[in-house]
Each structure stands twice: as C-alpha cells, then as structure tokens.
mmCIF file of C-alpha atoms in Angstrom:
data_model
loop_
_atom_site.group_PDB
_atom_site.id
_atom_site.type_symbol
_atom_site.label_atom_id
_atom_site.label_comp_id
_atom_site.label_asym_id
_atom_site.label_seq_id
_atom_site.Cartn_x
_atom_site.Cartn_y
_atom_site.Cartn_z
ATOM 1 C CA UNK A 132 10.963 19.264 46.490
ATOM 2 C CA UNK A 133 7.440 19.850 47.316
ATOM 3 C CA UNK A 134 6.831 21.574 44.593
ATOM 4 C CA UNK A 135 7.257 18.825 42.624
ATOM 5 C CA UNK A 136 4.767 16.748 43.410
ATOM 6 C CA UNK A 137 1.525 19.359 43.850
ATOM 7 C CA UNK A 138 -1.242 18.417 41.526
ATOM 8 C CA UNK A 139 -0.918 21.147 39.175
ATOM 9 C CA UNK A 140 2.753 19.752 38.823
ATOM 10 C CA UNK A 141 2.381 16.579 38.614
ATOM 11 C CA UNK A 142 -0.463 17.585 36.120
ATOM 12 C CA UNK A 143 2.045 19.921 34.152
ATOM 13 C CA UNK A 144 4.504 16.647 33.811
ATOM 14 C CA UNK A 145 1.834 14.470 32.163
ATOM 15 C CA UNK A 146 0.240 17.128 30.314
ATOM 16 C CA UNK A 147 3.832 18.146 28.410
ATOM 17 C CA UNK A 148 4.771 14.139 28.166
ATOM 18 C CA UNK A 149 0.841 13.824 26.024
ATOM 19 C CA UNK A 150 1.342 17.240 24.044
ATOM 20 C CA UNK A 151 4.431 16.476 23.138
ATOM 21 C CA UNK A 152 4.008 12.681 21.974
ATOM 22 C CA UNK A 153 1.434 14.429 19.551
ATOM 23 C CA UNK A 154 3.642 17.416 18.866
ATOM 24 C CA UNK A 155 6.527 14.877 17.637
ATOM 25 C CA UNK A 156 4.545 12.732 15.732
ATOM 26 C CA UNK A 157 2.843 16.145 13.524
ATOM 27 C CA UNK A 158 6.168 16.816 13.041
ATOM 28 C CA UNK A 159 7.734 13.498 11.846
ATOM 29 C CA UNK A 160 4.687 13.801 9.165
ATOM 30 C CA UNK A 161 5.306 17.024 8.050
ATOM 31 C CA UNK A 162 8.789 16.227 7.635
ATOM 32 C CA UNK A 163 7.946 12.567 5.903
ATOM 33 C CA UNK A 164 10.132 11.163 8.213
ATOM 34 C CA UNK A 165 8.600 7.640 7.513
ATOM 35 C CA UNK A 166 7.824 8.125 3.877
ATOM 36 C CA UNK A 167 8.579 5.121 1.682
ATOM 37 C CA UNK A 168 9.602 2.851 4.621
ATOM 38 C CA UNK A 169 6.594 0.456 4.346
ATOM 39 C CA UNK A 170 5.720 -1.106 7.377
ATOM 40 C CA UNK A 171 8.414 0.493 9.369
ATOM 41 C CA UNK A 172 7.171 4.644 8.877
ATOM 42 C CA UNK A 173 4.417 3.756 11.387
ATOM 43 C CA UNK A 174 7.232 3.059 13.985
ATOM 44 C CA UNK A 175 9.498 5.638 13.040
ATOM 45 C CA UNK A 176 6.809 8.450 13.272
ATOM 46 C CA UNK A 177 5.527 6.377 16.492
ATOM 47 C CA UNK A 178 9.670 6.851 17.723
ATOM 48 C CA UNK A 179 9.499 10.678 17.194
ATOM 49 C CA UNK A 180 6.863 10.867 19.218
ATOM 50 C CA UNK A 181 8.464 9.468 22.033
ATOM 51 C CA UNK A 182 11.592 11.175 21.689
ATOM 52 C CA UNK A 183 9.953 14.494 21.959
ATOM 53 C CA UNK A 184 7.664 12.937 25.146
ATOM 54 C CA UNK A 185 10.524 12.091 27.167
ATOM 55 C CA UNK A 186 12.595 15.512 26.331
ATOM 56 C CA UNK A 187 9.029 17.445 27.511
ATOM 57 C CA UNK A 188 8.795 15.496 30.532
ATOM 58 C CA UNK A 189 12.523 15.310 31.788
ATOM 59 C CA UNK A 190 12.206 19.188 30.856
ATOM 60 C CA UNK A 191 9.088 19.787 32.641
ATOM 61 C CA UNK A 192 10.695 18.739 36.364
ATOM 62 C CA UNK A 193 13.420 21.514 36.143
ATOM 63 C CA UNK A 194 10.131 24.009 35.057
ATOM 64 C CA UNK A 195 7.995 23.287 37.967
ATOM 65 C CA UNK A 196 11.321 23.205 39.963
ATOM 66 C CA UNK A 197 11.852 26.601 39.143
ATOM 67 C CA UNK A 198 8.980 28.687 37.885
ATOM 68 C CA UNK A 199 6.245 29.939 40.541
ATOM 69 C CA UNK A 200 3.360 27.536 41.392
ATOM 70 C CA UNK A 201 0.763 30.227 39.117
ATOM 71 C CA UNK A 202 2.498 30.299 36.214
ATOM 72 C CA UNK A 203 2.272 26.237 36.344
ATOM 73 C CA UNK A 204 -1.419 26.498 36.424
ATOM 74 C CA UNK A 205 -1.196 28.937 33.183
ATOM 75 C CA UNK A 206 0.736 26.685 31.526
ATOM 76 C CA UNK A 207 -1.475 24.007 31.849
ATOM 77 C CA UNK A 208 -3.782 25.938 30.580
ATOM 78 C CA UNK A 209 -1.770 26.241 27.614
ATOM 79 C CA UNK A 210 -0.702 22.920 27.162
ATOM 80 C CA UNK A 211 -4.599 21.528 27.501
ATOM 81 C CA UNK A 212 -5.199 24.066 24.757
ATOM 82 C CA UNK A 213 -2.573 22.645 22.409
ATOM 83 C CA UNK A 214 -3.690 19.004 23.122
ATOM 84 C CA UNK A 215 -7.296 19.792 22.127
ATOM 85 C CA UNK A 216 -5.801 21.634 18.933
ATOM 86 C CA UNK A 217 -3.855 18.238 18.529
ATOM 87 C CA UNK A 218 -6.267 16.298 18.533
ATOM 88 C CA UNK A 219 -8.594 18.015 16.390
ATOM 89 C CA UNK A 220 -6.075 18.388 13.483
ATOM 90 C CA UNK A 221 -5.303 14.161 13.826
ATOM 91 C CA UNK A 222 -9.005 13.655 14.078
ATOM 92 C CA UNK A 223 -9.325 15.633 10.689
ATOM 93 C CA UNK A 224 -6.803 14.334 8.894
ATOM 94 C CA UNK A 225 -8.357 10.872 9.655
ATOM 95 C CA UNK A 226 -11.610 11.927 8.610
ATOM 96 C CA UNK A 227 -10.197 12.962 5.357
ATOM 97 C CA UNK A 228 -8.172 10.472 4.380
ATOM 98 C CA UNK A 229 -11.267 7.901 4.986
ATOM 99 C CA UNK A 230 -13.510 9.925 2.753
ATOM 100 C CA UNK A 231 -10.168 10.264 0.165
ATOM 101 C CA UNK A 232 -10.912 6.069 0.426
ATOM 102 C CA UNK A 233 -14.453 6.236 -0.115
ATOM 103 C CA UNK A 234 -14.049 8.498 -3.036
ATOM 104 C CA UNK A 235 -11.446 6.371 -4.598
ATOM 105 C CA UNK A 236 -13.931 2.696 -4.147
ATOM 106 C CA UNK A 237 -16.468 4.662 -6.496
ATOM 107 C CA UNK A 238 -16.128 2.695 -10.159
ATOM 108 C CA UNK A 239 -14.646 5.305 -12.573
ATOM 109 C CA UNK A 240 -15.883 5.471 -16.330
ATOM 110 C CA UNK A 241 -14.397 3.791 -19.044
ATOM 111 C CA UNK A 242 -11.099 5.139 -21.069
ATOM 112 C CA UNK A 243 -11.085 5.163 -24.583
ATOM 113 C CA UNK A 244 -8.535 2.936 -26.226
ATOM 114 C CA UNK A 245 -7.169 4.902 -29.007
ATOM 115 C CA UNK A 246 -3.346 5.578 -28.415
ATOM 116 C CA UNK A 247 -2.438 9.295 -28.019
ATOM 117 C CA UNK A 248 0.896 10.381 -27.120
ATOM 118 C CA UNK A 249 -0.198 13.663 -25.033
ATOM 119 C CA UNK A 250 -0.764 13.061 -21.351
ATOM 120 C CA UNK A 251 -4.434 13.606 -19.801
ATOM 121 C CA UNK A 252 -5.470 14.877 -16.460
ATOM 122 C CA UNK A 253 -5.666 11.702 -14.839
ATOM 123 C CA UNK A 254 -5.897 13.018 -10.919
ATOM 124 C CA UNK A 255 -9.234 10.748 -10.316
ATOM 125 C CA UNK A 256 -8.041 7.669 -11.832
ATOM 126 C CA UNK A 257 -8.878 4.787 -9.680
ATOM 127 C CA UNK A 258 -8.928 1.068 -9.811
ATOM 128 C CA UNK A 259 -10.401 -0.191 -13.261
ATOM 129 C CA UNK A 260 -10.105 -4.185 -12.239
ATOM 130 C CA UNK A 261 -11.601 -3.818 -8.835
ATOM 131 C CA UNK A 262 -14.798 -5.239 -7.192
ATOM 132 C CA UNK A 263 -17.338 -3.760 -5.056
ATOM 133 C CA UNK A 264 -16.680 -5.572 -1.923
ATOM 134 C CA UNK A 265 -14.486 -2.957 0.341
ATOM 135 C CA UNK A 266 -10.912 -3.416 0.810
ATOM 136 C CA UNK A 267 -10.613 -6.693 -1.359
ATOM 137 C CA UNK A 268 -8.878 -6.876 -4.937
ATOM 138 C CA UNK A 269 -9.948 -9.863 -6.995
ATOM 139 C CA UNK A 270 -9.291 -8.298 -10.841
ATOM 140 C CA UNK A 271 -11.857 -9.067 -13.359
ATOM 141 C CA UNK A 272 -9.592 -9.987 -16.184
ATOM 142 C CA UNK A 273 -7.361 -12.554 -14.448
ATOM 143 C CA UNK A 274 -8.815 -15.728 -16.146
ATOM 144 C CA UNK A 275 -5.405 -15.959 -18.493
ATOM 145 C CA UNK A 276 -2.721 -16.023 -16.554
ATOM 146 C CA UNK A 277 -0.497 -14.650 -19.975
ATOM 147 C CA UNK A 278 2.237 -12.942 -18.338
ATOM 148 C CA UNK A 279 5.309 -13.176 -16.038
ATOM 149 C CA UNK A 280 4.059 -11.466 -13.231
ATOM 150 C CA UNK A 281 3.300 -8.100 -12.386
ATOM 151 C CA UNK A 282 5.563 -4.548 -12.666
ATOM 152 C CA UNK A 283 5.270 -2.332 -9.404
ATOM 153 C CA UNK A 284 6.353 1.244 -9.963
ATOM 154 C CA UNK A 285 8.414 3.020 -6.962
ATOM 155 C CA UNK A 286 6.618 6.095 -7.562
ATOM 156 C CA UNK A 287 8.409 7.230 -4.156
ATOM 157 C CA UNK A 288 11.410 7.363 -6.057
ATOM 158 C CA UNK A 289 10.389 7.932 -9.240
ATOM 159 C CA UNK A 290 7.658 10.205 -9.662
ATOM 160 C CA UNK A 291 7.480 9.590 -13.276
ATOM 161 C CA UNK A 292 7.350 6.318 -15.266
ATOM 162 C CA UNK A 293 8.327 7.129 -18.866
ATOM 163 C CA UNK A 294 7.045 4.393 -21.615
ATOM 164 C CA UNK A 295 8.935 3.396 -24.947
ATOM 165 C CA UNK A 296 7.767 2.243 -28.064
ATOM 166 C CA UNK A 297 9.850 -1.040 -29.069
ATOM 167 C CA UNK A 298 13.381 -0.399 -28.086
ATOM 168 C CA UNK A 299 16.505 -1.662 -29.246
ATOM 169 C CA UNK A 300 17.664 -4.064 -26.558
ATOM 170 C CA UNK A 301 21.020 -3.711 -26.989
ATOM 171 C CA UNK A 302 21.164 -0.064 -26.517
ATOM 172 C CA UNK A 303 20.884 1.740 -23.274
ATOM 173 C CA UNK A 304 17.684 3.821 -22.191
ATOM 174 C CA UNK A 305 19.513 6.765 -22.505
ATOM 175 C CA UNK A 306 19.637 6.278 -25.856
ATOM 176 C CA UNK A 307 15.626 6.094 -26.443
ATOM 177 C CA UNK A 308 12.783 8.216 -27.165
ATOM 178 C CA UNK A 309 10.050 8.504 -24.617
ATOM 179 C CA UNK A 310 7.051 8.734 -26.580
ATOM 180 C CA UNK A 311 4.285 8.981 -22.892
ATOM 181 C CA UNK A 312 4.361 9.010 -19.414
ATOM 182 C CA UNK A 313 2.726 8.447 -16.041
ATOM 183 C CA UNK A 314 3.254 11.291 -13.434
ATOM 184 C CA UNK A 315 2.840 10.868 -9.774
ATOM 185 C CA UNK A 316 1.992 13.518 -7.150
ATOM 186 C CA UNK A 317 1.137 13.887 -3.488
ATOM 187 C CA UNK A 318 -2.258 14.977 -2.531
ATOM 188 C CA UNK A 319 -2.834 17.018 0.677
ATOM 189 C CA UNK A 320 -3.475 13.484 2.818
ATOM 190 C CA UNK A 321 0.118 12.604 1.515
ATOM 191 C CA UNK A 322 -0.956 10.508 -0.621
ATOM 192 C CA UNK A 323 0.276 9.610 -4.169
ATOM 193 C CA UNK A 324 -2.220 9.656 -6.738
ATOM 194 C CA UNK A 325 -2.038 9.764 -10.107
ATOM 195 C CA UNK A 326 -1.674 13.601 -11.847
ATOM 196 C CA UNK A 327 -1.180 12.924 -15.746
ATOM 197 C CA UNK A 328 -1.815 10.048 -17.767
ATOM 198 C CA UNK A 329 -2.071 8.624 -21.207
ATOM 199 C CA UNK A 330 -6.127 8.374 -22.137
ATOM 200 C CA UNK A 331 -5.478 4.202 -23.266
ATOM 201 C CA UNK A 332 -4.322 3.484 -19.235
ATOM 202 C CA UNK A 333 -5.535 0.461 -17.745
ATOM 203 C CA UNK A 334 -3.519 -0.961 -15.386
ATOM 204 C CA UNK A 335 -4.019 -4.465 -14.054
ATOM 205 C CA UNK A 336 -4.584 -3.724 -10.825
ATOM 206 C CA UNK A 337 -4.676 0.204 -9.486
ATOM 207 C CA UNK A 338 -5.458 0.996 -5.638
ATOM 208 C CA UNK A 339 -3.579 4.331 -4.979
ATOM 209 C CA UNK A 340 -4.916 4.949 -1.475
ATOM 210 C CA UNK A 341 -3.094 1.495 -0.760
ATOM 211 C CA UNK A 342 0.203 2.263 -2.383
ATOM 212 C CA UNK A 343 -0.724 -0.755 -5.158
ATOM 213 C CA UNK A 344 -0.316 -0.191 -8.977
ATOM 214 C CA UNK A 345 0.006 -3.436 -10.737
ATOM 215 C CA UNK A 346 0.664 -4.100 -14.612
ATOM 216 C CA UNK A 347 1.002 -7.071 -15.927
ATOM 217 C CA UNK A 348 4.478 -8.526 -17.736
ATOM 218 C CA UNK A 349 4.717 -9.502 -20.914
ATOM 219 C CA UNK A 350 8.780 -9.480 -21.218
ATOM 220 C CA UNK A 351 11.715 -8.606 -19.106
ATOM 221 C CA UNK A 352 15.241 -8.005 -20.784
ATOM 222 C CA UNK A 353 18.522 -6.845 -18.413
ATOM 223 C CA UNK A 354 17.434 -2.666 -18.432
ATOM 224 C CA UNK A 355 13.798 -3.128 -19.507
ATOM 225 C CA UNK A 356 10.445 -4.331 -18.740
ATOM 226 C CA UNK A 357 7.334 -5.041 -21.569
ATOM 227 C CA UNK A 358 4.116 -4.419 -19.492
ATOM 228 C CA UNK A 359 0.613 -4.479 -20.365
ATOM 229 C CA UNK A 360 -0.424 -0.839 -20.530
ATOM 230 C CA UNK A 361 -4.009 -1.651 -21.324
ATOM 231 C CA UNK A 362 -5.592 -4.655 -19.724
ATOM 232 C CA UNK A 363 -8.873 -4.344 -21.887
ATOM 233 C CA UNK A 364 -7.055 -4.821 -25.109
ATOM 234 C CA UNK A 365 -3.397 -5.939 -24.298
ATOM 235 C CA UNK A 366 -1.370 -2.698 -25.365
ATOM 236 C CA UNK A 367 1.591 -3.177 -24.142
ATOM 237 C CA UNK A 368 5.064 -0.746 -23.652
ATOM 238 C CA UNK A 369 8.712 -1.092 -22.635
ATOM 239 C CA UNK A 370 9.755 0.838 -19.096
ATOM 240 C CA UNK A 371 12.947 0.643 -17.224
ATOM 241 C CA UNK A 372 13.255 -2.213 -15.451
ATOM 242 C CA UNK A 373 14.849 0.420 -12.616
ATOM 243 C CA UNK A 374 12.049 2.067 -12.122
ATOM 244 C CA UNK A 375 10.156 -0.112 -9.698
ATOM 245 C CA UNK A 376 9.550 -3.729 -8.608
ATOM 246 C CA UNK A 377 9.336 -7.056 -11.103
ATOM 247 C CA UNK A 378 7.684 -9.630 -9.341
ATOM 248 C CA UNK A 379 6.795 -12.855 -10.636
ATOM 249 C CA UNK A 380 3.976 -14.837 -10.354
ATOM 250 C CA UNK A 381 5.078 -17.110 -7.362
ATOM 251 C CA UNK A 382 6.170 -14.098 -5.317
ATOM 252 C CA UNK A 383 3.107 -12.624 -6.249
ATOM 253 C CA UNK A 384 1.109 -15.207 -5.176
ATOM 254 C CA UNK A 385 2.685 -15.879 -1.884
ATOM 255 C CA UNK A 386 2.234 -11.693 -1.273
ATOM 256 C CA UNK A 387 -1.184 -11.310 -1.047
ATOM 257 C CA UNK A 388 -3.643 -11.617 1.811
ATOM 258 C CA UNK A 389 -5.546 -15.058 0.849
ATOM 259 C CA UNK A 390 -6.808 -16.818 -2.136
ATOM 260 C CA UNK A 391 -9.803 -18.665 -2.690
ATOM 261 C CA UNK A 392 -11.295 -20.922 -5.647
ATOM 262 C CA UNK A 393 -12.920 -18.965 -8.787
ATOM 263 C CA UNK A 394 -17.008 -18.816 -8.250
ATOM 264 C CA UNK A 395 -18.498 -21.893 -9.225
ATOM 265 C CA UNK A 396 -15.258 -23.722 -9.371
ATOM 266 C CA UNK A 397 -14.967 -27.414 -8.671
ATOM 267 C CA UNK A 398 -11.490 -27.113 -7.626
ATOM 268 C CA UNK A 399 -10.205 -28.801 -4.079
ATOM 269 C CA UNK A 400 -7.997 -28.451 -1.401
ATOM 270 C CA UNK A 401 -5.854 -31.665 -1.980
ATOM 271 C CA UNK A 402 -3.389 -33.643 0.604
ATOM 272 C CA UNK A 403 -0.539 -33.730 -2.225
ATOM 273 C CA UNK A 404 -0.010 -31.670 -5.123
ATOM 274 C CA UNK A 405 -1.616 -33.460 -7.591
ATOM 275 C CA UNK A 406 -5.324 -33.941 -8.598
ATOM 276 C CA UNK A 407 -5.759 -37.703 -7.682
ATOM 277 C CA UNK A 408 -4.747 -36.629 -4.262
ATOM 278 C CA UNK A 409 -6.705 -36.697 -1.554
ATOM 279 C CA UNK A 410 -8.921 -34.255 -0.563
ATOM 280 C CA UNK A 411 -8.566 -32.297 2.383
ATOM 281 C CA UNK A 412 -11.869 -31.786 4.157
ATOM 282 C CA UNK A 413 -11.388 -28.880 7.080
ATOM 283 C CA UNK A 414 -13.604 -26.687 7.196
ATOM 284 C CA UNK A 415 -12.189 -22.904 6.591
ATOM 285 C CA UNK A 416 -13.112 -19.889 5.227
ATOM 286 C CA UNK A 417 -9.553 -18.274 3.847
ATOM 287 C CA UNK A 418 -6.623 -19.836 2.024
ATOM 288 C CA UNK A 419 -2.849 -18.315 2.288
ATOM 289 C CA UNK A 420 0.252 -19.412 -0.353
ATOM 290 C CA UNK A 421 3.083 -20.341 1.499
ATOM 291 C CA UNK A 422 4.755 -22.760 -0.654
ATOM 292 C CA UNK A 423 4.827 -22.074 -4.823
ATOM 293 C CA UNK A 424 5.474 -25.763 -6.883
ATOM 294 C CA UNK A 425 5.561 -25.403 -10.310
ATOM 295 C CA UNK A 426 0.748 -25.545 -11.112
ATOM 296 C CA UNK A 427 0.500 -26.265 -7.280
ATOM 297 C CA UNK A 428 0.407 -23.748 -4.231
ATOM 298 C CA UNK A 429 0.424 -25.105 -0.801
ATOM 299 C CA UNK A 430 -1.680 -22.964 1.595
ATOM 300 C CA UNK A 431 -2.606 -22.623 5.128
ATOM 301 C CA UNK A 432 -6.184 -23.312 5.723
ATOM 302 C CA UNK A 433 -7.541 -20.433 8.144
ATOM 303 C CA UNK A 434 -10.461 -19.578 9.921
ATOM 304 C CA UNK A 435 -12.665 -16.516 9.844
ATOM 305 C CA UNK A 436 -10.626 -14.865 12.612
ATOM 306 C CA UNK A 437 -7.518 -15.595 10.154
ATOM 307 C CA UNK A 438 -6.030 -18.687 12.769
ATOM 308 C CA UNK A 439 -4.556 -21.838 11.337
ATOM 309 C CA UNK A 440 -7.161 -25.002 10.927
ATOM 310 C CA UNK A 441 -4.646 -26.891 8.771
ATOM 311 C CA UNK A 442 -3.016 -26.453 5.613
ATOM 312 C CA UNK A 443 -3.226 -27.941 2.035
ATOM 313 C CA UNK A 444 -2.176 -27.857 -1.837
ATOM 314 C CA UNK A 445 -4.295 -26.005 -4.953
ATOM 315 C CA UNK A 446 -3.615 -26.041 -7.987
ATOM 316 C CA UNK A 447 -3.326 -21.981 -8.937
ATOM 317 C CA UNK A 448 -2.985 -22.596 -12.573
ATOM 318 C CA UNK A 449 -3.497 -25.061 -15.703
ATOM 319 C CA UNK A 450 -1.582 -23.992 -18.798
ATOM 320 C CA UNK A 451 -2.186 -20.277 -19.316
ATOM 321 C CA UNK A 452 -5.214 -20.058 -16.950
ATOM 322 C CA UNK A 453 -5.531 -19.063 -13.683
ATOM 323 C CA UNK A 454 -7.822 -20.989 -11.160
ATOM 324 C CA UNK A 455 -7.761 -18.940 -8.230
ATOM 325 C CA UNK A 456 -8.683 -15.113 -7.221
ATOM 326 C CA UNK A 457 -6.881 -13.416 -4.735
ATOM 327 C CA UNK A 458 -6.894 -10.759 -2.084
ATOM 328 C CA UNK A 459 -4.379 -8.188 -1.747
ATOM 329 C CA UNK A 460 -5.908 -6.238 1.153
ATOM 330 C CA UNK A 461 -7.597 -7.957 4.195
#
C-alpha cells in the first residue's frame, strides 16, 4: 500500500485524471458528440471528459499497484508528453477559430442583383447587414418592419435549403421544381459556412461563425415559407417550411441580447404601454424584451454589468416601422 502513495504515484494518478479529461473531450469533438445541441454540446463534451478522467484515475491505482516504481516514472513521462501535445492542439484550434471570426467581421463586397439560377462559390460569404462594432448585430435595413418575422434554416439537419419559384399551395413540395439552392458545409474549425450560393443572396441577417442566418418573412402557408432572398431589393422565394425555424416577430424580439432606441430617436422608456404614460427615468445602459403587447415591449432596464435597475415599456413598432435596433450577440 505504500506504493500507492509515493510521489511519482500519486503524480501518475493526477497526471492520467488531467490527460485524460483532455483526451475525452478531443474525442467527443471529433466524434460531434455535442453537435446541434445548442447550449447543451458544451456540457456534453464537458461530460466526456469526465467520464474518461475518472476511468484513468480509478485505472491508474491498480497500475501503480502493480507495475514497478520505474516504469511509473516513465509513464509520467509519457503522460506529461501527451498533456503538452493536448494542450497545444486546444490552444490551436482556439487560435484558429478566433482568426476564422476576425476574417468573417471583415465587410464583404457587394452581390449583383440579377437572378441566375446556377449556384456560385459562396464559401466567404459573410454578414451583408452587419455593423462594425464586434460581436453586435443591429441590421441596416430594419427601418420597415414589412414582414412576419424571420426564417432560421437548420442547416445541421439540412445541409441544403432548396428555393421555389411561386408554388402551387395546394400541392405538396414533392411535387415542385427547385429552380436554386443554398449549400452548407463544415469547415476544418467545425464550423458551417456557406459553400454554394445563388449570386442575388442577401440575407437579412448572416453571422455563420455564430450559427445565425436570418431572412426575413413575407408569407407562411401549412408546408411553405415566402422569405426575402434579397434584402437590398426584396426578391423573395418559397422554401419548406420544414426546413428550419419560423419565428415571429415577438419571439424574435424577446430572443435577442438587448434593444435600444434608433440613433437620434426621441423615443422613451414609459411606466405603461402607451405614449401619454409616464416616463421612466432610471438611469441604464441596456434594454431586454420580456413581455411582447401588441406596438409595446416591456423590458428590463439593466446596467452596464447586465444587472436589473428596473424595468419599463417601449414601443418597438408604429405601423410598418420599426423603432428599435437590437442585439443578437452580447
């Protein structure tokens, strides 16, 4: 039982428990063993890890139990080795996915309008509606709020999103021409990106490294969806409706990461929904939907360390214009 507890033992025991957290992890990404769980596939790659820790270190008692004291010391070697080699690859892979970011924030050029119904290399499309500031998505051609909502594409299921050209509602989709297409692919960070697309793309709202892609709705039926294909002009096509996510303008709204007041807007924070309302005079510096009524939104009022100050109503919308940007990332 001595044996057990020697430093090069006890190092052995933590040493396997490390190498193997990182060893488990690796392999729950190489097997995508999170992929298109959302918010959960960081815990579930997290869980492999841990399950592979505890089977190392359990195992690593009966190995110093039973193996000569110098081999123990090799294997340490060994194991110190593989946790350098660990690290370096997840150090690397972070490094490239940040400058996969960066290269995606750089404003790509312009896409010509005219229709064409042959796909284009499209593997450097980025964003067309967003601004400079890093990390937040306020699209420049949101001042009509025309439209239902927005059309999300489950390009983890669906790895191509096939448009029609005005369908016959009453028929199925199996029964339609597909006259273009988007196609989605992997890249070596694992993540999508676009491969092919039609020249005349312009989605609403298009942040790839962030798993958003956002057209805007002009019509929904039972099987399809009419989305705007081209926000510069208003082209719009018919998709399945199965092929992704509808959501409408109040779940929309009460999605994203904060809203604020259009720049030089005159707009309030108001005690009641409705403009001769009081006005609510906190100071904060970010607003967040948590309540949709008809024109009015009722928000919490936060600080700039995101805390609750208080909370309010806004009115989001009059007629078919929209009075408010948002934020989708923080």
């Amino acid at each position: 039982m001595k044996k057990l507890f020697k430093p090069a033992s006890l190092l052995f025991s933590l040493l396997s428990l490390v190498v193997f957290f990182l060893i488990g992890m690796l392999y729950a990404g190489w097997i995508d063993a999170g992929k298109g769980q959302g918010l959960a596939g960081g815990a579930i790659v997290l869980g492999w890890g841990v399950i592979f820790a505890l089977i190392a270190f359990v195992v690593s008692f009966f190995l110093t139990y039973r193996i000569v004291h110098k081999k123990i010391i090799v294997l340490n070697w060994v194991l110190f080795a593989l946790l350098l080699a660990g690290y370096g690859i997840i150090h690397y892979n972070y490094v490239q996915r940040e400058k996969s970011k960066e290269k995606n924030d750089i404003p790509p050029m312009e896409k010509p309008n005219a229709p064409s119904k042959t796909t284009d290399p499209a593997s450097m499309l980025t964003s067309f509606n967003t601004v400079k500031e890093e990390k937040k998505l306020s699209p420049q051609n949101m001042e009509s709020i025309t439209g239902m909502g927005f059309f999300s594409p489950d390009f983890y299921e669906n790895q191509v999103l096939y448009f029609y050209s005005e369908p016959n509602l009453e028929k199925p989709i199996q029964e339609h021409a597909v006259y273009d297409s988007i196609t989605f692919r992997q890249n070596q960070h694992r993540q999508f990106e676009i491969a092919t697309a039609p020249p005349w793309l312009v989605p609403d709202i298009m942040k790839l490294d962030y798993d958003m892609l956002y057209f805007k709705i002009s019509s929904v039926s039972d099987e399809w969806v009419e989305i705007v294909v081209n926000a510069q002009n208003g082209q719009t096509a018919y998709i399945s409706k199965y092929a992704g996510n509808v959501v409408y303008w109040p779940d929309f709204l009460l999605s994203v990461n904060s809203v604020e007041f259009l720049p030089g807007s005159e707009e309030k924070v108001r005690a009641r929904p409705f403009s001769a309302s009081g006005i609510i005079r906190t100071p904060y510096e970010f607003m967040k939907p948590f309540k949709i009524k008809e024109d009015w939104a009722e928000v919490f009022l936060l600080d700039g360390g995101f805390q609750r100050v208080g909370k309010g109503w806004i009115q989001w919308k009059k007629g078919d214009k929209l009075l408010v940007q948002f934020n989708l990332l923080s």
